[in-house]
CSV table of N, CA and C in Angstrom, one decimal:
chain,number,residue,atom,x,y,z
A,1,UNK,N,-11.0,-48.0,81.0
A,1,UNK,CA,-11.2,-48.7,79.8
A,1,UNK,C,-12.2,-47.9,79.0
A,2,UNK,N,-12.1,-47.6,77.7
A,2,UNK,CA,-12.7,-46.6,76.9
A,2,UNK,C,-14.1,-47.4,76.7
A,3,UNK,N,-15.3,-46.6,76.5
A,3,UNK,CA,-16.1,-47.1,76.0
A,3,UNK,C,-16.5,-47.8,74.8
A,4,UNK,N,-17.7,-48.4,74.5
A,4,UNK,CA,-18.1,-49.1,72.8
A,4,UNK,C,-18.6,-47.9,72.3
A,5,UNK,N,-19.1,-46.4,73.2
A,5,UNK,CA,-19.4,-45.0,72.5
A,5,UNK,C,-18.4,-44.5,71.8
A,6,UNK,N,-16.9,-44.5,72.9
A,6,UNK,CA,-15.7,-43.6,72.7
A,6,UNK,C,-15.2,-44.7,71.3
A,7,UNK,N,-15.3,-45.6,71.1
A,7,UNK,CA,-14.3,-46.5,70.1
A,7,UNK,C,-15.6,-46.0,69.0
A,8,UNK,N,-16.5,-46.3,68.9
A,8,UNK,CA,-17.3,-45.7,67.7
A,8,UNK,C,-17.6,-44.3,67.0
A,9,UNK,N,-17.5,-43.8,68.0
A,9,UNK,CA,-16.9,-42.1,67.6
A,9,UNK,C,-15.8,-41.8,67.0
A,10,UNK,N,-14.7,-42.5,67.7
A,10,UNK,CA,-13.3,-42.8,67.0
A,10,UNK,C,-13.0,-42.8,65.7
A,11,UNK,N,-14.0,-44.0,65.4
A,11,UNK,CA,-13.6,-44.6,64.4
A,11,UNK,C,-14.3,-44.0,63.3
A,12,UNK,N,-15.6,-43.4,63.6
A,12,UNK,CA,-16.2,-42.5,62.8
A,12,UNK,C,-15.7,-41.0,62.4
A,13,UNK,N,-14.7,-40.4,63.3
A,13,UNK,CA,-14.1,-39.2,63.2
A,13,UNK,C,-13.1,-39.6,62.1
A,14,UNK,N,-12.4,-40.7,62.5
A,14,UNK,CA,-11.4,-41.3,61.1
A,14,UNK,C,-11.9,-41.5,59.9
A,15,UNK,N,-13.0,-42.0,59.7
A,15,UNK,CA,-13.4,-42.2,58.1
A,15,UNK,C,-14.3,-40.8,58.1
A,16,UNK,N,-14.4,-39.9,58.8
A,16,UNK,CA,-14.4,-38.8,58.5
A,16,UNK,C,-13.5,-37.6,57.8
A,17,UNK,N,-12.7,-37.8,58.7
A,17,UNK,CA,-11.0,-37.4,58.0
A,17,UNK,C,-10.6,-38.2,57.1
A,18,UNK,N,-10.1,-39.6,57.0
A,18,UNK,CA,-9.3,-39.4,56.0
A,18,UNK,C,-10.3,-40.0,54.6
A,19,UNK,N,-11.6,-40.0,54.8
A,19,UNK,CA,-11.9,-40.1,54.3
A,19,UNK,C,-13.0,-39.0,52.7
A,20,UNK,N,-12.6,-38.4,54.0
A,20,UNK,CA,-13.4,-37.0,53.1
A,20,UNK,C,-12.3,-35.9,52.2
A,21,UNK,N,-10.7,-36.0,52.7
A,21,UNK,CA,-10.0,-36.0,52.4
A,21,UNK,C,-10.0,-35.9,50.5
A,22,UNK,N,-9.9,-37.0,50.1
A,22,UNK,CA,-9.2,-37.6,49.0
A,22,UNK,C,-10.7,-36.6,47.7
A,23,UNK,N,-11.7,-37.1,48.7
A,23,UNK,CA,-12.8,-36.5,47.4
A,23,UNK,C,-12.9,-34.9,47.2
A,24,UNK,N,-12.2,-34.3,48.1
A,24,UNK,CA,-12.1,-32.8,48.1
A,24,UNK,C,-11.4,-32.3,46.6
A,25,UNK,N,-10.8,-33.5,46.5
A,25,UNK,CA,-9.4,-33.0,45.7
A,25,UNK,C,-10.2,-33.3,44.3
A,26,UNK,N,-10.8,-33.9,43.6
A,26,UNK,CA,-11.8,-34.2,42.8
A,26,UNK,C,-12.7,-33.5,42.5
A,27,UNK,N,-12.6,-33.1,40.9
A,27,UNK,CA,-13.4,-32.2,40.5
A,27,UNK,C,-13.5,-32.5,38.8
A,28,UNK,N,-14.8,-31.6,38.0
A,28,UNK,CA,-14.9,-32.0,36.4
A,28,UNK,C,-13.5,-30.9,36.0
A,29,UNK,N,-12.5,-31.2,35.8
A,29,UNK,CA,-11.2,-31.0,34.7
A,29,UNK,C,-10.3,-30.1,35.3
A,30,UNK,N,-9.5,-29.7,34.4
A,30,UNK,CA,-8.3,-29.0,35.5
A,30,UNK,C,-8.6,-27.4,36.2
A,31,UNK,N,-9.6,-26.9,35.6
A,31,UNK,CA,-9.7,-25.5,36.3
A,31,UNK,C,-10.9,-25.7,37.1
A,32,UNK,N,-11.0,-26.7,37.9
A,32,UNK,CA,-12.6,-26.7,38.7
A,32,UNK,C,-12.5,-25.6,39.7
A,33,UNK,N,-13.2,-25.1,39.8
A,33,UNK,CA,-13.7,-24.0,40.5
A,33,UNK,C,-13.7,-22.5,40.1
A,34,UNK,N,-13.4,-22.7,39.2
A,34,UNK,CA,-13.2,-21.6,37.7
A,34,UNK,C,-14.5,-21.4,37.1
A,35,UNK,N,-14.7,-20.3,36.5
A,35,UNK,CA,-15.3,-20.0,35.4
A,35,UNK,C,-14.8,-19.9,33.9
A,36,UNK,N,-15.7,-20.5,33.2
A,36,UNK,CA,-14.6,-19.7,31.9
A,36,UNK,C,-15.5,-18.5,31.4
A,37,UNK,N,-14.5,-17.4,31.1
A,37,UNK,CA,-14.8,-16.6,30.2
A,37,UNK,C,-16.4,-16.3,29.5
A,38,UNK,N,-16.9,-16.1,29.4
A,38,UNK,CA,-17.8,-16.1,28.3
A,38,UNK,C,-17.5,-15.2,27.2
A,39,UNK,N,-18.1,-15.5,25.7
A,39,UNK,CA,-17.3,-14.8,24.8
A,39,UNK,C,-18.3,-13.5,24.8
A,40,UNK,N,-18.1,-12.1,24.5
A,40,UNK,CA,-18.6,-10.7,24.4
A,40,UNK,C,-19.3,-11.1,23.1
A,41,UNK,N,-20.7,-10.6,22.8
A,41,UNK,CA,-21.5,-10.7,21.9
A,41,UNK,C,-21.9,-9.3,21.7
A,42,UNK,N,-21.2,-8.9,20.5
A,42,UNK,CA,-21.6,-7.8,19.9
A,42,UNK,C,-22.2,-8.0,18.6
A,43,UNK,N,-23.2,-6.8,18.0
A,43,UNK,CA,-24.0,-6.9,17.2
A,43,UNK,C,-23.2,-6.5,15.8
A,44,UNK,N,-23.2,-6.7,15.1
A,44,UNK,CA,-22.4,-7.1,13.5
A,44,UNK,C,-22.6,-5.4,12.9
A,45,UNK,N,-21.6,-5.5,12.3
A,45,UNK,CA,-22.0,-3.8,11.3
A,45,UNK,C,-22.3,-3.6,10.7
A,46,UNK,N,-22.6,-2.9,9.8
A,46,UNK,CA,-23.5,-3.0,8.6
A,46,UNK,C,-22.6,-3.5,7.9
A,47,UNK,N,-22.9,-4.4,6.6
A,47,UNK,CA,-22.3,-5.3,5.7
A,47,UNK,C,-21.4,-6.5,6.1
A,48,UNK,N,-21.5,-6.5,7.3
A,48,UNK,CA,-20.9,-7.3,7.8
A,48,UNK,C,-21.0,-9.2,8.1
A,49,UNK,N,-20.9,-10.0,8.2
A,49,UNK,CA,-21.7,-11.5,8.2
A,49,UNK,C,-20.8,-12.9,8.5
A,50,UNK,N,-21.5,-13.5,9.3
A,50,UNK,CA,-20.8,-14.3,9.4
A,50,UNK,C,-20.6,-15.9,8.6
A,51,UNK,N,-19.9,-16.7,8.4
A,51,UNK,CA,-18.3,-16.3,8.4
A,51,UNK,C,-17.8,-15.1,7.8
A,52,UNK,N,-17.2,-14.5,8.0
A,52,UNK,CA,-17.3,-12.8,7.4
A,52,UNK,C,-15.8,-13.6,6.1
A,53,UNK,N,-16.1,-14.0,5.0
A,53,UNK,CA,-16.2,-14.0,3.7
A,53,UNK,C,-17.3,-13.8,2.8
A,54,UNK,N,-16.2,-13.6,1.7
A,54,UNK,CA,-17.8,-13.2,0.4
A,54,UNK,C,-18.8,-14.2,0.1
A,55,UNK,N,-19.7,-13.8,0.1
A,55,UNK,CA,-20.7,-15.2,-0.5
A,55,UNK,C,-20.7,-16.0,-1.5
A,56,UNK,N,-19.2,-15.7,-3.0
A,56,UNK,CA,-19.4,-16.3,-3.9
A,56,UNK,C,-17.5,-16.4,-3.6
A,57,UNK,N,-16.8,-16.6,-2.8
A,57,UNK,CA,-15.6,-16.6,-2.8
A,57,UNK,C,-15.0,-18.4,-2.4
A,58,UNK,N,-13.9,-19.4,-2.6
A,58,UNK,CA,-14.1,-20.3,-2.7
A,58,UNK,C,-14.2,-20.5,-0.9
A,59,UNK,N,-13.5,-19.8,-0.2
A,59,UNK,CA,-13.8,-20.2,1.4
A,59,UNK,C,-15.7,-20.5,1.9
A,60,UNK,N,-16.6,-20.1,1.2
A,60,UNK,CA,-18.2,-20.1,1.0
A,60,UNK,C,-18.5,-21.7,1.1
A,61,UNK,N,-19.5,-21.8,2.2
A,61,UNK,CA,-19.7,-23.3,2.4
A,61,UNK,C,-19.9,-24.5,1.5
A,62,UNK,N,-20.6,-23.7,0.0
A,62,UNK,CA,-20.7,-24.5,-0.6
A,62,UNK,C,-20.4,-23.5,-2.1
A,63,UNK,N,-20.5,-23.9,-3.3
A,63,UNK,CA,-20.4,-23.5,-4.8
A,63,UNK,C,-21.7,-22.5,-5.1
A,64,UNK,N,-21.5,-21.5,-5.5
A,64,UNK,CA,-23.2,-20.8,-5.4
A,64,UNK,C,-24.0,-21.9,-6.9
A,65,UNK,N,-25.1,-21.2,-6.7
A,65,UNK,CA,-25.7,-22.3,-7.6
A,65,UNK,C,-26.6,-21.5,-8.8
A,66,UNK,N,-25.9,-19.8,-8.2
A,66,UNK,CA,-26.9,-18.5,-9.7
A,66,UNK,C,-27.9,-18.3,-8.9
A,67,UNK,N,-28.3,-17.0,-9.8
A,67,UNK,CA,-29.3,-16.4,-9.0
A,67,UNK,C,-30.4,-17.0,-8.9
A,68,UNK,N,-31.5,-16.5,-8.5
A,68,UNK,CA,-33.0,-16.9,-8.3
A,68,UNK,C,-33.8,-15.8,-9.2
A,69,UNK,N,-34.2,-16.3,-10.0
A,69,UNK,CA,-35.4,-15.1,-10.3
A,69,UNK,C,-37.3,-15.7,-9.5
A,70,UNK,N,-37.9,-14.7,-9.6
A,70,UNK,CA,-39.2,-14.8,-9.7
A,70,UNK,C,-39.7,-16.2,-10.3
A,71,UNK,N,-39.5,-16.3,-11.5
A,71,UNK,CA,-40.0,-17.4,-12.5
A,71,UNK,C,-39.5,-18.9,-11.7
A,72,UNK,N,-38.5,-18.4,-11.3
A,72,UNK,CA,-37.6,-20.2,-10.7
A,72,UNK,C,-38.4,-21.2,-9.9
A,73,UNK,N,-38.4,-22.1,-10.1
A,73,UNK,CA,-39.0,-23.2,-9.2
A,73,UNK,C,-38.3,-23.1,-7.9
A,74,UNK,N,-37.3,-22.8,-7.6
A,74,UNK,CA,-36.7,-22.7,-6.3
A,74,UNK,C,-36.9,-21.6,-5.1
A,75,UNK,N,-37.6,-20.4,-6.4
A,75,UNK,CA,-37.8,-19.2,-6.1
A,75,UNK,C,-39.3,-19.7,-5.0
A,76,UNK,N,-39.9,-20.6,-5.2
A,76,UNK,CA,-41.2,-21.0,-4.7
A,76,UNK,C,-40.7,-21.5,-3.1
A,77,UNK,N,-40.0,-22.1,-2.9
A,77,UNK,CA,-39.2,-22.9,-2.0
A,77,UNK,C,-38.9,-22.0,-0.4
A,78,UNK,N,-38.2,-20.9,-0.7
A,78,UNK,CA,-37.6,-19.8,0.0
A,78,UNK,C,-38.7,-19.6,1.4
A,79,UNK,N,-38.7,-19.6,2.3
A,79,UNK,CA,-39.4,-18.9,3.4
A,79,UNK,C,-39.2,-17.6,4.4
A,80,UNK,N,-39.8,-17.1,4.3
A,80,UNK,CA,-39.9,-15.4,4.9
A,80,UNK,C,-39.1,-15.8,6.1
A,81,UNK,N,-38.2,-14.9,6.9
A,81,UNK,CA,-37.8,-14.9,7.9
A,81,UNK,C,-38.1,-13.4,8.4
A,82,UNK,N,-38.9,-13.9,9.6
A,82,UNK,CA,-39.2,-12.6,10.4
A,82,UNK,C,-38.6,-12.4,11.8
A,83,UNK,N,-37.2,-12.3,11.4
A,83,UNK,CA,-36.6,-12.2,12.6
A,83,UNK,C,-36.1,-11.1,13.0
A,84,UNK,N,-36.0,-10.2,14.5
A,84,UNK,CA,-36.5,-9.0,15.0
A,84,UNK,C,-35.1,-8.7,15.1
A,85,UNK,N,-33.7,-9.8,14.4
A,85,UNK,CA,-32.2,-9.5,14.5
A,85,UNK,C,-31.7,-8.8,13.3
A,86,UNK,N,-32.6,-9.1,13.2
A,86,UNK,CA,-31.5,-8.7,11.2
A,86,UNK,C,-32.8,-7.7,10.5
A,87,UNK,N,-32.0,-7.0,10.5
A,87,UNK,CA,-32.9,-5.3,9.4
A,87,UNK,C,-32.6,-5.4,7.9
A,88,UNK,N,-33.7,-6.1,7.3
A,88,UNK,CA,-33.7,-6.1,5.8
A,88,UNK,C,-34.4,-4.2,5.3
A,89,UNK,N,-33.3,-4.0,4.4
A,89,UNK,CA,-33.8,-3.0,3.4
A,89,UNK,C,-35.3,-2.8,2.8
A,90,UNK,N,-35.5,-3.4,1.7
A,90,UNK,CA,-36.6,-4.1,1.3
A,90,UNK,C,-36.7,-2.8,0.3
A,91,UNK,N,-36.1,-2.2,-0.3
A,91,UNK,CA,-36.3,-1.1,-1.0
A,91,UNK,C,-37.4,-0.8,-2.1
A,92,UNK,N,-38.0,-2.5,-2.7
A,92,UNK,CA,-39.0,-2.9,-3.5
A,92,UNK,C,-40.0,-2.6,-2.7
A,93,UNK,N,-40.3,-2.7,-1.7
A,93,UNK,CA,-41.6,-3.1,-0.9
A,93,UNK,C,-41.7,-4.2,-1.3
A,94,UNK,N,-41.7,-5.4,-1.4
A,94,UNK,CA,-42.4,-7.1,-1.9
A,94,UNK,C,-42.0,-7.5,-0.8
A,95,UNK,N,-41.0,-7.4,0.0
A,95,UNK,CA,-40.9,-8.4,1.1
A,95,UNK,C,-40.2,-9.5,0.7
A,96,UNK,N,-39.7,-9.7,-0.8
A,96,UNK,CA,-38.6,-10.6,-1.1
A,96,UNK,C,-37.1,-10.8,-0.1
A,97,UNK,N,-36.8,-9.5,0.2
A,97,UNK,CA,-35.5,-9.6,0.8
A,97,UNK,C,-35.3,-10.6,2.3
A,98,UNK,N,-36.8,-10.7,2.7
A,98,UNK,CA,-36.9,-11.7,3.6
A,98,UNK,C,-36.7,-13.2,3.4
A,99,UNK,N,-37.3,-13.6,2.5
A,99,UNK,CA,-36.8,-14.6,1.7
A,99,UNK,C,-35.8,-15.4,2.0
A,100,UNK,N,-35.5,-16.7,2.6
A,100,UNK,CA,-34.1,-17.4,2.7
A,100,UNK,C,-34.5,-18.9,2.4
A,101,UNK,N,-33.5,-19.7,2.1
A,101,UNK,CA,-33.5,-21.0,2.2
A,101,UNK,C,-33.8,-21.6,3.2
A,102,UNK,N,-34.6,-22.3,3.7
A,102,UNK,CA,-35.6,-23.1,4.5
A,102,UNK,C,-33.9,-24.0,5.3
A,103,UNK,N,-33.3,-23.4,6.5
A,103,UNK,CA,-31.8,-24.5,6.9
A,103,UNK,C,-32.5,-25.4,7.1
A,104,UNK,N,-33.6,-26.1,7.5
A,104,UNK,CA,-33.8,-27.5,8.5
A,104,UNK,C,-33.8,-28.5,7.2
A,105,UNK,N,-34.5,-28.0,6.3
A,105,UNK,CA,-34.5,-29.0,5.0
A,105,UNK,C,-33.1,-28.8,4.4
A,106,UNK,N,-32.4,-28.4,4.3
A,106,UNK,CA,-31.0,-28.0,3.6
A,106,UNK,C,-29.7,-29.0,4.5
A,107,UNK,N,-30.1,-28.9,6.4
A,107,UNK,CA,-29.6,-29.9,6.9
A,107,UNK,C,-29.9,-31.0,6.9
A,108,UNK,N,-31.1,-31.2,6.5
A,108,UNK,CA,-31.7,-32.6,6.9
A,108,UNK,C,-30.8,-33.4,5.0
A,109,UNK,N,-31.6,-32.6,4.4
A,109,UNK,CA,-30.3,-33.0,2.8
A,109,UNK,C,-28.8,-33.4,2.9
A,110,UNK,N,-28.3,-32.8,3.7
A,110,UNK,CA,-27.0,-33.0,3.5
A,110,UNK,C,-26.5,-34.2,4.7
A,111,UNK,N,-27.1,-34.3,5.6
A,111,UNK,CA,-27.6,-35.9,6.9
A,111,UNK,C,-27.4,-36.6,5.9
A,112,UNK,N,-28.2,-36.7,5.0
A,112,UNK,CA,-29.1,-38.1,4.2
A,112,UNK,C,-27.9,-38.3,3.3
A,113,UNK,N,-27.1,-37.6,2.5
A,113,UNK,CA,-26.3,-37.4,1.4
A,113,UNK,C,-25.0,-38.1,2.2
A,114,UNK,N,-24.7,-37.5,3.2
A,114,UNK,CA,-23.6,-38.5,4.7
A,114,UNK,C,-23.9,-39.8,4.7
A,115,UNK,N,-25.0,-40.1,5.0
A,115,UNK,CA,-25.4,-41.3,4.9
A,115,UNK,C,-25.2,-42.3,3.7
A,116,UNK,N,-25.5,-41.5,2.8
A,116,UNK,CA,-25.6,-42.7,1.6
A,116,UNK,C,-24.2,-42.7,1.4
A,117,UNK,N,-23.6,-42.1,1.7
A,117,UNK,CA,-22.0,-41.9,1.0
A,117,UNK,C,-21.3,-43.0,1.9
A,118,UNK,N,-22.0,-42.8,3.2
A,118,UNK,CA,-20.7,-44.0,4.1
A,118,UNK,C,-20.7,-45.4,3.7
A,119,UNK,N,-19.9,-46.0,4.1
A,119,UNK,CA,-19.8,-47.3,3.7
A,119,UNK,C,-20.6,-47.7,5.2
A,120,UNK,N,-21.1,-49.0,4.3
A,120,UNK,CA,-22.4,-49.8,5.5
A,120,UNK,C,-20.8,-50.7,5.8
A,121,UNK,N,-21.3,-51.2,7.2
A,121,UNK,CA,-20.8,-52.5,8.3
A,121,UNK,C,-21.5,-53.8,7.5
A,122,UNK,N,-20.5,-54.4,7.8
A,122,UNK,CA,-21.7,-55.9,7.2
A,122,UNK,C,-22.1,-56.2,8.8
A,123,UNK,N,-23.2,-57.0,8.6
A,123,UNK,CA,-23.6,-57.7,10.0
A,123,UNK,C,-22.8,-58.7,10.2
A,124,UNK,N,-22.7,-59.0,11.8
A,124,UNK,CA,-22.1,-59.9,12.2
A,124,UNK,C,-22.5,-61.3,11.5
A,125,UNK,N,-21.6,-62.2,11.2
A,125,UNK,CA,-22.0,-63.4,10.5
A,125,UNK,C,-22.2,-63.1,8.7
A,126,UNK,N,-22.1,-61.6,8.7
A,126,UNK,CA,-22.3,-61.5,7.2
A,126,UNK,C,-21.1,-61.5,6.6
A,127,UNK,N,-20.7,-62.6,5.6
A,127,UNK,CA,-19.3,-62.5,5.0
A,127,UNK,C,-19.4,-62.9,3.6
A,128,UNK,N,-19.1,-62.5,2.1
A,128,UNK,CA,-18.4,-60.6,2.3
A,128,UNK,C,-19.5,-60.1,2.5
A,129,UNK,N,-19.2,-58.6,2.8
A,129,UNK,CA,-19.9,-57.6,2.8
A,129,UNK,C,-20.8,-57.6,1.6
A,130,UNK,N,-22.0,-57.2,1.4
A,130,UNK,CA,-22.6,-57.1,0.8
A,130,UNK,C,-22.7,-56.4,-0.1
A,131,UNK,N,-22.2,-54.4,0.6
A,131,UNK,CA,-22.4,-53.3,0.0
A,131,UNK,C,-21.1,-52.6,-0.2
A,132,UNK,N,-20.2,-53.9,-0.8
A,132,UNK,CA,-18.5,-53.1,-0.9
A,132,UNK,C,-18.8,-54.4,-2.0
């Protein structure tokens, strides 16, 4: 007559097996155990830029808006970028060419501009809408 050891070992070898089984097969998406690729990062060539269209061409993120001179109120706006990626000319010596539009304020503009454009939800119990 088998022991209450031998029947509990048993039964634990079985939810060992067919248990461990099913979760082997389970993984995050169809290539698990894959790597993907990573993309080659090479450094740009001279005149080169990304999206690599013209800056005033209609594919350009937005409409240009004319130049900047010195005198412009916008001209005040611009912040140096001292970044050790990109080799400005600077042929003046001023240090203008460092100069770029400030992206965090330019993003945070265009957030807010999303916003006011969407149409609001009415709250629940609010009938009509308010802001349609």
């Amino acid at each position: 007559m088998p022991s209450l050891v031998m029947w509990a070992s048993a039964i634990l070898a079985m939810i060992f097996l067919f248990g461990g089984v099913p979760a082997s097969a389970c993984g995050p998406g169809k290539f698990f155990g894959s790597r993907r690729m990573q993309r080659k990062l090479t450094p740009l060539v001279y005149k080169e830029h990304i999206p690599n269209t013209e800056e005033f061409s209609l594919a350009a993120a937005e409409p240009p808006e004319g130049r900047l001179t010195r005198n412009d109120p916008k001209f005040k706006e611009l912040v140096p970028n001292y970044s050790k990626d990109i080799i400005f000319k600077d042929e003046e010596g001023t240090g203008s060419d460092r100069l770029m539009s400030n992206m965090e304020k330019i993003t945070m503009v265009k957030e807010e501009g999303k916003r006011k454009g969407a149409a609001k939800r009415p709250k629940s119990g609010q009938f009509p809408p308010s802001g349609l």
